[in-house]
Coordinates of C-alpha atoms in Angstrom, one line a residue:
X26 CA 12.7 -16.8 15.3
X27 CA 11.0 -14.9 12.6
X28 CA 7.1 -14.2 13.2
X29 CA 6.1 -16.6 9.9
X30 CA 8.3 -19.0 11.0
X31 CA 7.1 -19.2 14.8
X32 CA 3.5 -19.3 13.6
X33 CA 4.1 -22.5 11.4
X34 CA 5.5 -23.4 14.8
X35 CA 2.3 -23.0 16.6
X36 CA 0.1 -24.8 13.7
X37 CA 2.4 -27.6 13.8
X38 CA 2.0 -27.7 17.6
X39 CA -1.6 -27.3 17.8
X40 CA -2.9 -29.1 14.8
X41 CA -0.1 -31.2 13.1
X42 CA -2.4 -32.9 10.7
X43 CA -4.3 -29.4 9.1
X44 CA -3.2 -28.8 5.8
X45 CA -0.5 -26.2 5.2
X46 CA 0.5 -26.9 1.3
X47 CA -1.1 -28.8 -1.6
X48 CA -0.4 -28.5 -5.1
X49 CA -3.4 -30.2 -5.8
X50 CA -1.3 -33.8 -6.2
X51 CA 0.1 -33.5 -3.1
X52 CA -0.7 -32.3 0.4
X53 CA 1.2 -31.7 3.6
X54 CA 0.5 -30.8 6.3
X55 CA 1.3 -28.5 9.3
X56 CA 3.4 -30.8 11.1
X57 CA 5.2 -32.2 7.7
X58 CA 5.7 -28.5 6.9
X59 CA 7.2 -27.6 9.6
X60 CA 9.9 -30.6 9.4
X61 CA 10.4 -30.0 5.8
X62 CA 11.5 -25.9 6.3
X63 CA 13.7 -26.6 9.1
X64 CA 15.1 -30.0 6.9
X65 CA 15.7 -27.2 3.8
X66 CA 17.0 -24.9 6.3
X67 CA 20.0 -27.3 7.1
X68 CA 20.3 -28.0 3.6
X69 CA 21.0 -24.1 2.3
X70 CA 23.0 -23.3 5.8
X71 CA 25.2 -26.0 5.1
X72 CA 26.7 -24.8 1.7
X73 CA 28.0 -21.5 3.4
X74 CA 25.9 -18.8 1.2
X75 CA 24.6 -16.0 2.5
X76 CA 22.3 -15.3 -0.3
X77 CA 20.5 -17.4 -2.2
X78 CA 18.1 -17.0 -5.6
X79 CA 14.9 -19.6 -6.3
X80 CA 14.2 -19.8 -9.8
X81 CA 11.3 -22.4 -9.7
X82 CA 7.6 -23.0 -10.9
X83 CA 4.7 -22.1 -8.1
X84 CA 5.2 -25.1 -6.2
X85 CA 5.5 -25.9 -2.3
X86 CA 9.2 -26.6 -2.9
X87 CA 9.2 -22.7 -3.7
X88 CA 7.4 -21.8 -0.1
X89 CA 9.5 -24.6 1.7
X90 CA 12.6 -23.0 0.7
X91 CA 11.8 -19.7 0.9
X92 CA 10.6 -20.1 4.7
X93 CA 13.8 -22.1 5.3
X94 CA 16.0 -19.1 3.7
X95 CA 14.0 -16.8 6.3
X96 CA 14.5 -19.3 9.2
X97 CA 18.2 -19.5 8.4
X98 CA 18.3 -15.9 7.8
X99 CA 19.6 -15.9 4.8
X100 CA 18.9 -13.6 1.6
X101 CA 16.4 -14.5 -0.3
X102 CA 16.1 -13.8 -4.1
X103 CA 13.0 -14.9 -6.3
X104 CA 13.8 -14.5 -10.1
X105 CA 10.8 -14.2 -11.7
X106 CA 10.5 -16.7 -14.8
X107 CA 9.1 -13.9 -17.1
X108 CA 12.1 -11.7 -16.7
X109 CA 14.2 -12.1 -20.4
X110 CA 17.3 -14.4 -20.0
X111 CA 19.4 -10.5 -19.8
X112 CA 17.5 -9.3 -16.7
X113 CA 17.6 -12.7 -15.0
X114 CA 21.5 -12.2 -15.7
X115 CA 21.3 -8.6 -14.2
X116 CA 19.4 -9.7 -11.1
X117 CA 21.5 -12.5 -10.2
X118 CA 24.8 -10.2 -10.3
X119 CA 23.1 -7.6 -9.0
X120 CA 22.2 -9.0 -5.7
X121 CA 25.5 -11.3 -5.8
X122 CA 23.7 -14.5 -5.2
X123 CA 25.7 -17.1 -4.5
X124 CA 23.4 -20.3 -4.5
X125 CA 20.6 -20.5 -7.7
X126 CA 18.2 -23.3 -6.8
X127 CA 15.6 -24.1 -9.8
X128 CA 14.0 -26.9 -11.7
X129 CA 15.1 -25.7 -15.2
X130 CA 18.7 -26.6 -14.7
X131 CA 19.7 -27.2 -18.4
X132 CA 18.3 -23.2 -18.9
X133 CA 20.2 -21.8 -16.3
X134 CA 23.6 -24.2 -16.9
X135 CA 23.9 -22.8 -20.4
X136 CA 23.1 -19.3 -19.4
X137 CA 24.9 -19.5 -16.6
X138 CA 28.0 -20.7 -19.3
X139 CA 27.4 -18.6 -21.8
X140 CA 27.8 -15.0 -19.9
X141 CA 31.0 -16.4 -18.4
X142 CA 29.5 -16.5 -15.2
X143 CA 31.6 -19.6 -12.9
X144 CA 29.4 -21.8 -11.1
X145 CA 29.2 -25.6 -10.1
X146 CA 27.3 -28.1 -9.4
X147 CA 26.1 -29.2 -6.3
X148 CA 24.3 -32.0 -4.7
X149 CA 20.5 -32.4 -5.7
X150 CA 18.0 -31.4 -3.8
X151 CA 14.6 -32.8 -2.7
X152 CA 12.3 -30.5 -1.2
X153 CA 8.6 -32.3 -0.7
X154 CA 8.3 -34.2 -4.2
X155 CA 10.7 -31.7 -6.3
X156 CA 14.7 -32.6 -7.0
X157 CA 15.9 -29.5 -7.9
X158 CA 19.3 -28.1 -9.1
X159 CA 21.5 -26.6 -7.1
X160 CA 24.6 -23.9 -8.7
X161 CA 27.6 -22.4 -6.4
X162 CA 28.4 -19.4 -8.1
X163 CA 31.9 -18.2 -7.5
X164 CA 32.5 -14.5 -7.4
X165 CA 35.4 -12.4 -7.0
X166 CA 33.4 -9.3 -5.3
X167 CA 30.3 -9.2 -3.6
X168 CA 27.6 -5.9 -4.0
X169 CA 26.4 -3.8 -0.8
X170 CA 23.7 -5.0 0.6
X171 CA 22.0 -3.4 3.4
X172 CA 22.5 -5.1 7.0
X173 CA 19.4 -7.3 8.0
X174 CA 18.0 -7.9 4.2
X175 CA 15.7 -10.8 4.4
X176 CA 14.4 -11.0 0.6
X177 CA 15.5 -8.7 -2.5
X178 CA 12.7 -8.0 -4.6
X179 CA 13.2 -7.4 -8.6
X180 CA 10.0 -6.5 -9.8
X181 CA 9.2 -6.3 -13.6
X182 CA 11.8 -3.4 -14.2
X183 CA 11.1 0.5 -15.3
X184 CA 13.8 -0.5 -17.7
X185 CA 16.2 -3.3 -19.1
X186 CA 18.3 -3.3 -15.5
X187 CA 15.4 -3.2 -12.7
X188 CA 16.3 -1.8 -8.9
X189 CA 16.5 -5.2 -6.5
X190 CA 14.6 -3.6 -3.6
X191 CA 15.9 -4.8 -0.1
X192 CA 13.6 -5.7 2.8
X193 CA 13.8 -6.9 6.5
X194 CA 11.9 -10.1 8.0
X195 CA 10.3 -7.7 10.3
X196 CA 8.7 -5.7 7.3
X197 CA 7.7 -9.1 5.4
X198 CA 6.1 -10.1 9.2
X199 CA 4.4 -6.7 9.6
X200 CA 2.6 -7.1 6.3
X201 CA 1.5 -10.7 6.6
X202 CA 0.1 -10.2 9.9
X203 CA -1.8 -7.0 8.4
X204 CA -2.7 -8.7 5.9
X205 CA -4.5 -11.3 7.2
X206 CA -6.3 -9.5 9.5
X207 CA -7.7 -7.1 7.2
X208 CA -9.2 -9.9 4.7
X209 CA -10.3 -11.7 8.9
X210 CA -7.9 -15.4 7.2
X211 CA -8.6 -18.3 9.1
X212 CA -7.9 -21.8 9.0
X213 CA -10.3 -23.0 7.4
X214 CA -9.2 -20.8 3.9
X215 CA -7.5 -22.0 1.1
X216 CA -5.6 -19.1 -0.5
X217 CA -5.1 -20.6 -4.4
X218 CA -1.6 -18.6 -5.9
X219 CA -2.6 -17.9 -9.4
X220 CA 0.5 -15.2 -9.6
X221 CA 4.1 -16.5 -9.5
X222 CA 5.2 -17.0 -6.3
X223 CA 8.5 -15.0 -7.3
X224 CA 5.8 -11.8 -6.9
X225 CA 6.4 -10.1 -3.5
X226 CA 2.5 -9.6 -3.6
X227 CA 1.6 -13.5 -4.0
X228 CA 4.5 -14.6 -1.8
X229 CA 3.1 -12.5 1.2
X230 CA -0.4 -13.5 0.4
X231 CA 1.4 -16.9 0.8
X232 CA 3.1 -16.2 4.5
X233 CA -0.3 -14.2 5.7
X234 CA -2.6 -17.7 4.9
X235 CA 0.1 -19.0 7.0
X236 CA 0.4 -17.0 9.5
X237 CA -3.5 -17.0 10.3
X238 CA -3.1 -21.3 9.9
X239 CA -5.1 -21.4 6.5
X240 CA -3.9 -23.6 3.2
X241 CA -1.6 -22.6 0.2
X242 CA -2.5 -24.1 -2.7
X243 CA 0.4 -23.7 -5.1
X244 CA 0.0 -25.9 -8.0
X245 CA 2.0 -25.3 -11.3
X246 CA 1.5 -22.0 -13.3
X247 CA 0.4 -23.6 -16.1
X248 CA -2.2 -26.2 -14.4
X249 CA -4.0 -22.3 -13.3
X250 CA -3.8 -21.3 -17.1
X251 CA -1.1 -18.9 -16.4
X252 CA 1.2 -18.7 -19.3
X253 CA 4.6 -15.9 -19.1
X254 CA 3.3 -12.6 -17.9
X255 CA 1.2 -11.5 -20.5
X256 CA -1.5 -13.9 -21.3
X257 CA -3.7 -16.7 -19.8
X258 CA -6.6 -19.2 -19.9
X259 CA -9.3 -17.6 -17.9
X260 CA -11.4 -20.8 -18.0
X261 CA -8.6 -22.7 -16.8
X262 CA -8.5 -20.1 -14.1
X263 CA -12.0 -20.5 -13.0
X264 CA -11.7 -24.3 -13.1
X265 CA -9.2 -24.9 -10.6
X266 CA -10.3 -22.4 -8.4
X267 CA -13.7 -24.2 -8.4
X268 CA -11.7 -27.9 -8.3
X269 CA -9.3 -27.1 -5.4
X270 CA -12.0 -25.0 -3.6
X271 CA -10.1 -21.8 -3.2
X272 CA -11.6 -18.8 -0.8
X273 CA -9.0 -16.9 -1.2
X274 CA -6.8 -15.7 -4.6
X275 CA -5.5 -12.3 -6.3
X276 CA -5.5 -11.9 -10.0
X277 CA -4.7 -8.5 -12.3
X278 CA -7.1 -6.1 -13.6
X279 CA -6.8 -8.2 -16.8
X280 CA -7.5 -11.5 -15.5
X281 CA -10.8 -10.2 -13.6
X282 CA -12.1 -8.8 -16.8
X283 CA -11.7 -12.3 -18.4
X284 CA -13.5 -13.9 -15.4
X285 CA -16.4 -11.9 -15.7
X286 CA -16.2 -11.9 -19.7
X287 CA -16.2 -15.9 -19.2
X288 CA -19.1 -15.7 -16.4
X289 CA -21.4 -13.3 -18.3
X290 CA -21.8 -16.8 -21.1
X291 CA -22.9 -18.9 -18.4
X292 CA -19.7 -20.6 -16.9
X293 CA -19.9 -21.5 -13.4
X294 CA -18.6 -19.2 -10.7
X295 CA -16.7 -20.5 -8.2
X296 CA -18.8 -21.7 -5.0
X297 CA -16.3 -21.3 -2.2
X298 CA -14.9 -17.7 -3.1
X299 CA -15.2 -15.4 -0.8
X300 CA -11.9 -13.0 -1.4
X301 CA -10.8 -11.9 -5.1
X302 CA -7.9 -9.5 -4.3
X303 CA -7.5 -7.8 -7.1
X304 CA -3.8 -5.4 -7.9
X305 CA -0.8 -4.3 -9.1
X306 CA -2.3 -2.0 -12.0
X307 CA -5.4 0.8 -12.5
X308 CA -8.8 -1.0 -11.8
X309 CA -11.8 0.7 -13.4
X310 CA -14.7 1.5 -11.1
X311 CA -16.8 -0.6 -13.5
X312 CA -15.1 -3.4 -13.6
X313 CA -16.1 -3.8 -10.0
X314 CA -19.9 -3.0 -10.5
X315 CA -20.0 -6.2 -13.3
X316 CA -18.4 -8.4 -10.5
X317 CA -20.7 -6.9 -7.9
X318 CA -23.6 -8.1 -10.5
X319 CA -22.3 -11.3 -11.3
X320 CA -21.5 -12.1 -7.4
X321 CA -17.4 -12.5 -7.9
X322 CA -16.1 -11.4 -4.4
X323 CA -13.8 -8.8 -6.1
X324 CA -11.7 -6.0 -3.6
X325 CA -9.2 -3.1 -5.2
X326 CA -5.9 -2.9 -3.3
X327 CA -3.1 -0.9 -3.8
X328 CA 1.0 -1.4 -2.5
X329 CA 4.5 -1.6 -3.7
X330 CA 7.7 -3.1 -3.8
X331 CA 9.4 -0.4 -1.2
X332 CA 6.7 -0.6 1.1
X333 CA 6.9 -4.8 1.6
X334 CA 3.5 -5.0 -0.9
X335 CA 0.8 -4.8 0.6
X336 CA -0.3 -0.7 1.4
X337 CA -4.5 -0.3 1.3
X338 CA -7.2 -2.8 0.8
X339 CA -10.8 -2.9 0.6
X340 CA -12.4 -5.7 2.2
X341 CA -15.7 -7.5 2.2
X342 CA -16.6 -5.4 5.8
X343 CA -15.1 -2.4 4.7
X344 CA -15.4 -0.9 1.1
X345 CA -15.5 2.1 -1.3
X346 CA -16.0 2.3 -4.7
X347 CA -13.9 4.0 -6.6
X348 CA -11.0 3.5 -3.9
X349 CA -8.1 1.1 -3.4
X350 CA -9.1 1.1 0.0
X351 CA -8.2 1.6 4.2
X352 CA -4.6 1.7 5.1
X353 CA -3.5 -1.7 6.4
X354 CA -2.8 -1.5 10.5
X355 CA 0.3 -1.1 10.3
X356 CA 0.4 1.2 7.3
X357 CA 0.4 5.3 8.0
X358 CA -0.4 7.3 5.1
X359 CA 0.2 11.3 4.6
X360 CA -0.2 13.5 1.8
X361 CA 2.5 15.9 0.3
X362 CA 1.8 19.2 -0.6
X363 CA 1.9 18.1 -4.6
X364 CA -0.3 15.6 -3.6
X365 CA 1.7 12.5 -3.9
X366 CA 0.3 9.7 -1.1
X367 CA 3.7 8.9 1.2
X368 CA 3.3 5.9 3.4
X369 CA 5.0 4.7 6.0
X370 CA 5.0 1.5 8.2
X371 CA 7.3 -1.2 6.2
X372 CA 9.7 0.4 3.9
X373 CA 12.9 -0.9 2.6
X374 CA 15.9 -0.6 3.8
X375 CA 17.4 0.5 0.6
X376 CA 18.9 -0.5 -3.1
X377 CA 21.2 -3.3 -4.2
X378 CA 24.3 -2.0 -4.5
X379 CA 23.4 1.3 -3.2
X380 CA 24.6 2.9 0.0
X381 CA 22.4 5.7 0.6
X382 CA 19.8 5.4 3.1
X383 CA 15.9 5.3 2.6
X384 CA 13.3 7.2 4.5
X385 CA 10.8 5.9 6.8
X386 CA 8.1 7.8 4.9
X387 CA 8.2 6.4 1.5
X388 CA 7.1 9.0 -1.6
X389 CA 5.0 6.3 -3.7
X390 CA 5.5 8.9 -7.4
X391 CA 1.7 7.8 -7.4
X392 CA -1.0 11.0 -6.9
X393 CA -4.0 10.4 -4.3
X394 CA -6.0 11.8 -1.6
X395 CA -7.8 10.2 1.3
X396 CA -11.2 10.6 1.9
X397 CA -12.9 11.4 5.6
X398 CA -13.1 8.1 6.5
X399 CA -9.1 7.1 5.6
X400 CA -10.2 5.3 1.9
X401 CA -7.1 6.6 -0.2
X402 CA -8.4 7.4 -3.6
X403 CA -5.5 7.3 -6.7
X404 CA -5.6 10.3 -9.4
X405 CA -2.0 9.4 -11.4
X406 CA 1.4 8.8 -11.3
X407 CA 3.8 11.5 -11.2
X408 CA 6.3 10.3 -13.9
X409 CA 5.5 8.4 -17.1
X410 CA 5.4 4.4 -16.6
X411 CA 2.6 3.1 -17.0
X412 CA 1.5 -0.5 -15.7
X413 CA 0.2 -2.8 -17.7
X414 CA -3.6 -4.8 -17.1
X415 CA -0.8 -7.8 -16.1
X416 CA 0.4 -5.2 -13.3
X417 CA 4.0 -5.0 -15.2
X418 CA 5.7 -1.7 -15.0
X419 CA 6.9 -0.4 -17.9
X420 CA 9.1 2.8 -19.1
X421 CA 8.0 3.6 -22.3
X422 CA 11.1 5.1 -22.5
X423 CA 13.1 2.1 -22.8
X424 CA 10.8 0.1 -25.2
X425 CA 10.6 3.5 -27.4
X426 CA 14.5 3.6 -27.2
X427 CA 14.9 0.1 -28.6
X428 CA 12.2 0.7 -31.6
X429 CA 14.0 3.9 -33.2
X430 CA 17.4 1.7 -32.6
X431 CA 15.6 0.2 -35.7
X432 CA 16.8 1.3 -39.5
X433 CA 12.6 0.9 -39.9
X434 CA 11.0 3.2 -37.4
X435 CA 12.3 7.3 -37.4
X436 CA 10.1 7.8 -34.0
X437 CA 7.8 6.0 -31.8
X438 CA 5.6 6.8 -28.4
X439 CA 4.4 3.9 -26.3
X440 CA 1.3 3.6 -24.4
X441 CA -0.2 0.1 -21.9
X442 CA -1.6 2.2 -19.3
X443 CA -4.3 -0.7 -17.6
X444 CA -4.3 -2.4 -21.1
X445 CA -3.8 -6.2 -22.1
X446 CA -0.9 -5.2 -24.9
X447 CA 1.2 -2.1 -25.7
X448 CA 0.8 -0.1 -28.7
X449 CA 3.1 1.8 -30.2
X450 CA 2.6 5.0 -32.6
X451 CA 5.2 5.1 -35.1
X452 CA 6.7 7.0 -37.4
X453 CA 8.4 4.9 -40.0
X454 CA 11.8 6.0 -41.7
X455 CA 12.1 7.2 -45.1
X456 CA 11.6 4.6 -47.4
X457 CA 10.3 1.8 -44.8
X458 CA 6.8 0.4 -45.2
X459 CA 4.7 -1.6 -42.8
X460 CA 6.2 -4.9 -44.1
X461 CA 9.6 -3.1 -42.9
X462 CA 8.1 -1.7 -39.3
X463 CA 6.7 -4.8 -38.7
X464 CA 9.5 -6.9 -39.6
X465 CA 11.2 -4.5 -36.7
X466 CA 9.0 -4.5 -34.4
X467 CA 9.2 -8.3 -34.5
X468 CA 13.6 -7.9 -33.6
X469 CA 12.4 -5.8 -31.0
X470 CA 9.9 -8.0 -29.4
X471 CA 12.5 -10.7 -29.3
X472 CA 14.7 -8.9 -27.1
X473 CA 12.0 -7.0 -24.8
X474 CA 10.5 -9.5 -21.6
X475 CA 6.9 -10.5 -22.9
X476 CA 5.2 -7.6 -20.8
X477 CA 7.1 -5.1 -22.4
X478 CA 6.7 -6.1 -25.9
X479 CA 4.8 -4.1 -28.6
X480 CA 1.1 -6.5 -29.5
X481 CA -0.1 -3.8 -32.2
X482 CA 1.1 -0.5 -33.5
X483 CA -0.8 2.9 -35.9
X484 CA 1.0 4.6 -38.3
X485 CA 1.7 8.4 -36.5
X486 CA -0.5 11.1 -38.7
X487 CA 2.4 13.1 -39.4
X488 CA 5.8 13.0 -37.8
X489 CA 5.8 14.2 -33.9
X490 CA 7.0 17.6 -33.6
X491 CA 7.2 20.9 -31.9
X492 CA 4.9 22.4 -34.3
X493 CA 2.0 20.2 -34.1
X494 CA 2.2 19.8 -30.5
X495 CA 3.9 16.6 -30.2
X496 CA 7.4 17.3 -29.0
X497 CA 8.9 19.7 -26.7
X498 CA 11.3 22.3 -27.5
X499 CA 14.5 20.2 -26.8
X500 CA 12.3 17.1 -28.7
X501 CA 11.2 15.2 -25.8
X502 CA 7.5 13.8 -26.6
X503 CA 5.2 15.9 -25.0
X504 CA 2.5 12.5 -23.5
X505 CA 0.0 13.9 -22.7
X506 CA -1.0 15.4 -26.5
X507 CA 0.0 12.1 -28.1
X508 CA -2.4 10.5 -25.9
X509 CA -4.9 12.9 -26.7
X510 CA -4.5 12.7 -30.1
X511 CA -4.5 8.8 -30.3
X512 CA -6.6 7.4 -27.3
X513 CA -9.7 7.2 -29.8
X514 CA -7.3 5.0 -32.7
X515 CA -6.3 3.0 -29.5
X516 CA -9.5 2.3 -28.0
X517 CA -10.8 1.0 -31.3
X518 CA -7.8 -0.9 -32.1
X519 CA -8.5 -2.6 -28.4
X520 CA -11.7 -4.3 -30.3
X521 CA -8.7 -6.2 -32.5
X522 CA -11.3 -4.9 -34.9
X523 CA -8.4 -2.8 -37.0
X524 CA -4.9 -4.7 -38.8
X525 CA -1.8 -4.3 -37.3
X526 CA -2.3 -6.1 -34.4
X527 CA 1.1 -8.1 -34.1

């Protein structure tokens, strides 16, 4: 029995009636749990798939059925409902899932239809108060997938076509556990998912509240203000973290800078918070000195996809400023001679599709050192993406590609790095205004995923070349002196003070 799954076990045992899920409508609790994952379990083992995709809203239908995919041992596949309609397509061939279970079944049917993919209908399903849709995709080859792959992780993609990432129960387990006993969960904490659940980070915050006998509160995305990946209602945030009496939640760089933005005019903090995980992209120093002030319980942590999530944390009894914090117990952390922080403990066990194998020391690309007393301190990442204040990764590479696909813009560099929005600094084609670029930019935005979209863009100063600085010798853009040059236009644009702003 899988370690989440056996601790449910014990809760339901030891103290049926505690509360295990609540959307805030509806609670259930351990011992209703319990008998709705191994009720779903039958369900999904009965159609014969091996690997099944939940496209749903946060919801405890979405934590029923993914504990009842890990009880069955199934393959799990969250698709993430800010991926573009194209990824969501990639995704579901690329980890050849054969069961899609959502509650948008009119999206998915005409998708579904539309890229010639076969699939039929089966029986509806009711998982605590959701009926959900169930599709049999028929496929005439299946991709390699590495033996004993629990869950297949997309996240928000280095490019159009993002890597599914393939991990074991026993990594998921290891994590969880660490987890909750580095931020000391018990069961009296309510751990309030303000990310999609379809985010390996949330759904093992999810299985760690678990595991320690705590409650999930999962209500709706949009009753916590979230709204696609890019933008949010921070008041709304606060609100329901104050109604359902959270202790627990993690939220983005961006999201904590509109909490304490929001505090600083007088709204109420949230009584019961003890724990604001905060993740997923650069967090200034600063930004953790305001919540200090204002008395938000805010902690920097730092993980990844290959590594099961979770990798460092600071913690309420164990902090550093300016760090992303001690290496969770089961995490072991070295660093290479280039200085790029390797971890080991919980890595994948490889790539959709991909037969080569993985090492058990995991090279992160990201640049660090740890201190004398084991906080690991991040300098940079060794290749270009940046991630977004939303903790999206993007490639510049890919949205640049797509905006000089345009008749309207000649070049273009792209910059997000811990911001809200992208900018872009463009060089328009002969004969192409800003009416022109604009009206480009806006077919481009249409095709990108929201996170990866262009929100304002500057005019370049002259066109990027070798001789200025701007461009290599074989034209690639030399990064670092386009930053240089337009960080100061950037940071006042951030004001929204300046036009452009799409």
């Amino acid at each position: 029995m899988h370690a989440v799954i056996a601790a449910l076990a014990r809760h339901a045992a030891a103290r049926p009636m505690h509360i295990a899920l609540s959307d805030g409508a509806c609670e259930m609790s351990y011992g209703a749990t319990y008998y709705a994952v191994t009720r779903a379990e039958a369900a999904v083992h009965s159609l014969g798939t091996a690997t099944v995709a939940l496209a749903l809203d946060n919801a405890p239908a979405w934590l029923l059925l993914d504990l009842a995919t890990l009880a069955a041992r199934l393959r799990c596949v969250p698709i993430p409902g800010f991926f573009s309609p194209s990824q969501q397509l990639h995704l579901i061939a690329d980890a050849g899932v054969e069961l899609l279970i959502t509650d948008r079944p009119a999206f998915y049917a005409d998708l579904l239809q539309a890229n010639g993919i076969r699939a039929e209908r089966a029986p509806e399903l009711e998982v605590a108060t959701s009926r959900l849709a169930q599709f049999l995709l028929r496929r005439n080859s299946r991709p390699y997938l590495p033996a004993r792959t629990a869950k297949i992780t997309y996240t928000s993609g280095t490019t159009g076509a993002p890597k599914g990432v393939c991990l074991d129960g026993d990594a998921l387990a290891r994590v969880a556990q660490s987890l909750a006993d580095a931020a000391q969960l018990k069961a009296e904490d309510r751990h309030m998912s303000v990310l999609p659940l379809a985010t390996l980070l949330e759904n093992v915050a999810a299985y760690a509240t678990l595991v320690a006998g705590g409650s999930c509160i999962v209500p709706p995305l949009a009753a916590v203000g979230m709204q696609g990946a890019a933008s949010f209602d921070c008041e709304c945030m606060l609100s329901q973290l104050a109604a359902h009496r959270a202790t627990t939640t993690i939220a983005t760089p961006h999201m904590l800078r509109g909490a304490l933005d929001l505090l600083a005019t007088g709204h109420t903090r949230p009584g019961t918070l003890r724990f604001l995980a905060v993740g997923g992209a650069p967090l200034p120093a600063s930004l953790l000195d305001r919540a200090a002030e204002c008395g938000l319980p805010a902690y920097q942590g730092y993980g990844l996809s290959e590594c099961a999530s979770v990798v460092t944390l600071n913690t309420p009894t164990a902090t550093r400023r300016g760090s992303v914090g001690r290496a969770l117990p089961h995490v072991t952390l070295t660093i290479a001679a280039d200085g790029e922080v390797m971890v080991g403990g919980a890595t994948l066990l490889g790539y959709c599709g991909s037969a080569s194998g993985t090492p058990d020391v995991w090279p992160s690309g990201d640049l660090g050192y740890v201190d004398g007393d084991g906080y690991l301190h991040l300098i940079g990442r060794k290749k270009d993406i940046f991630i977004t204040s939303f903790g999206r990764n993007v490639a510049p590479e890919w949205v640049e590609a797509e905006l000089t696909a345009t008749r309207a813009i000649a070049q273009a560099w792209v910059y997000g790095e811990g911001r809200p929005w992208n900018t872009a600094v463009l060089t328009p084609a002969p004969g192409c205004d800003r009416v022109h670029v604009d009206a480009a930019i806006s077919k481009v935005n249409a095709i990108l995923p929201d996170y990866a979209r262009i929100g304002e863009w500057i005019a370049s100063a002259q066109p990027f070349s070798y001789a200025n600085g701007e461009l290599t010798a074989n034209g690639r853009l030399r990064r670092d002196a386009l930053l240089a040059h337009y960080r100061p236009h950037i940071d006042r644009l951030s004001t929204r003070s300046e036009t452009h702003v799409l």
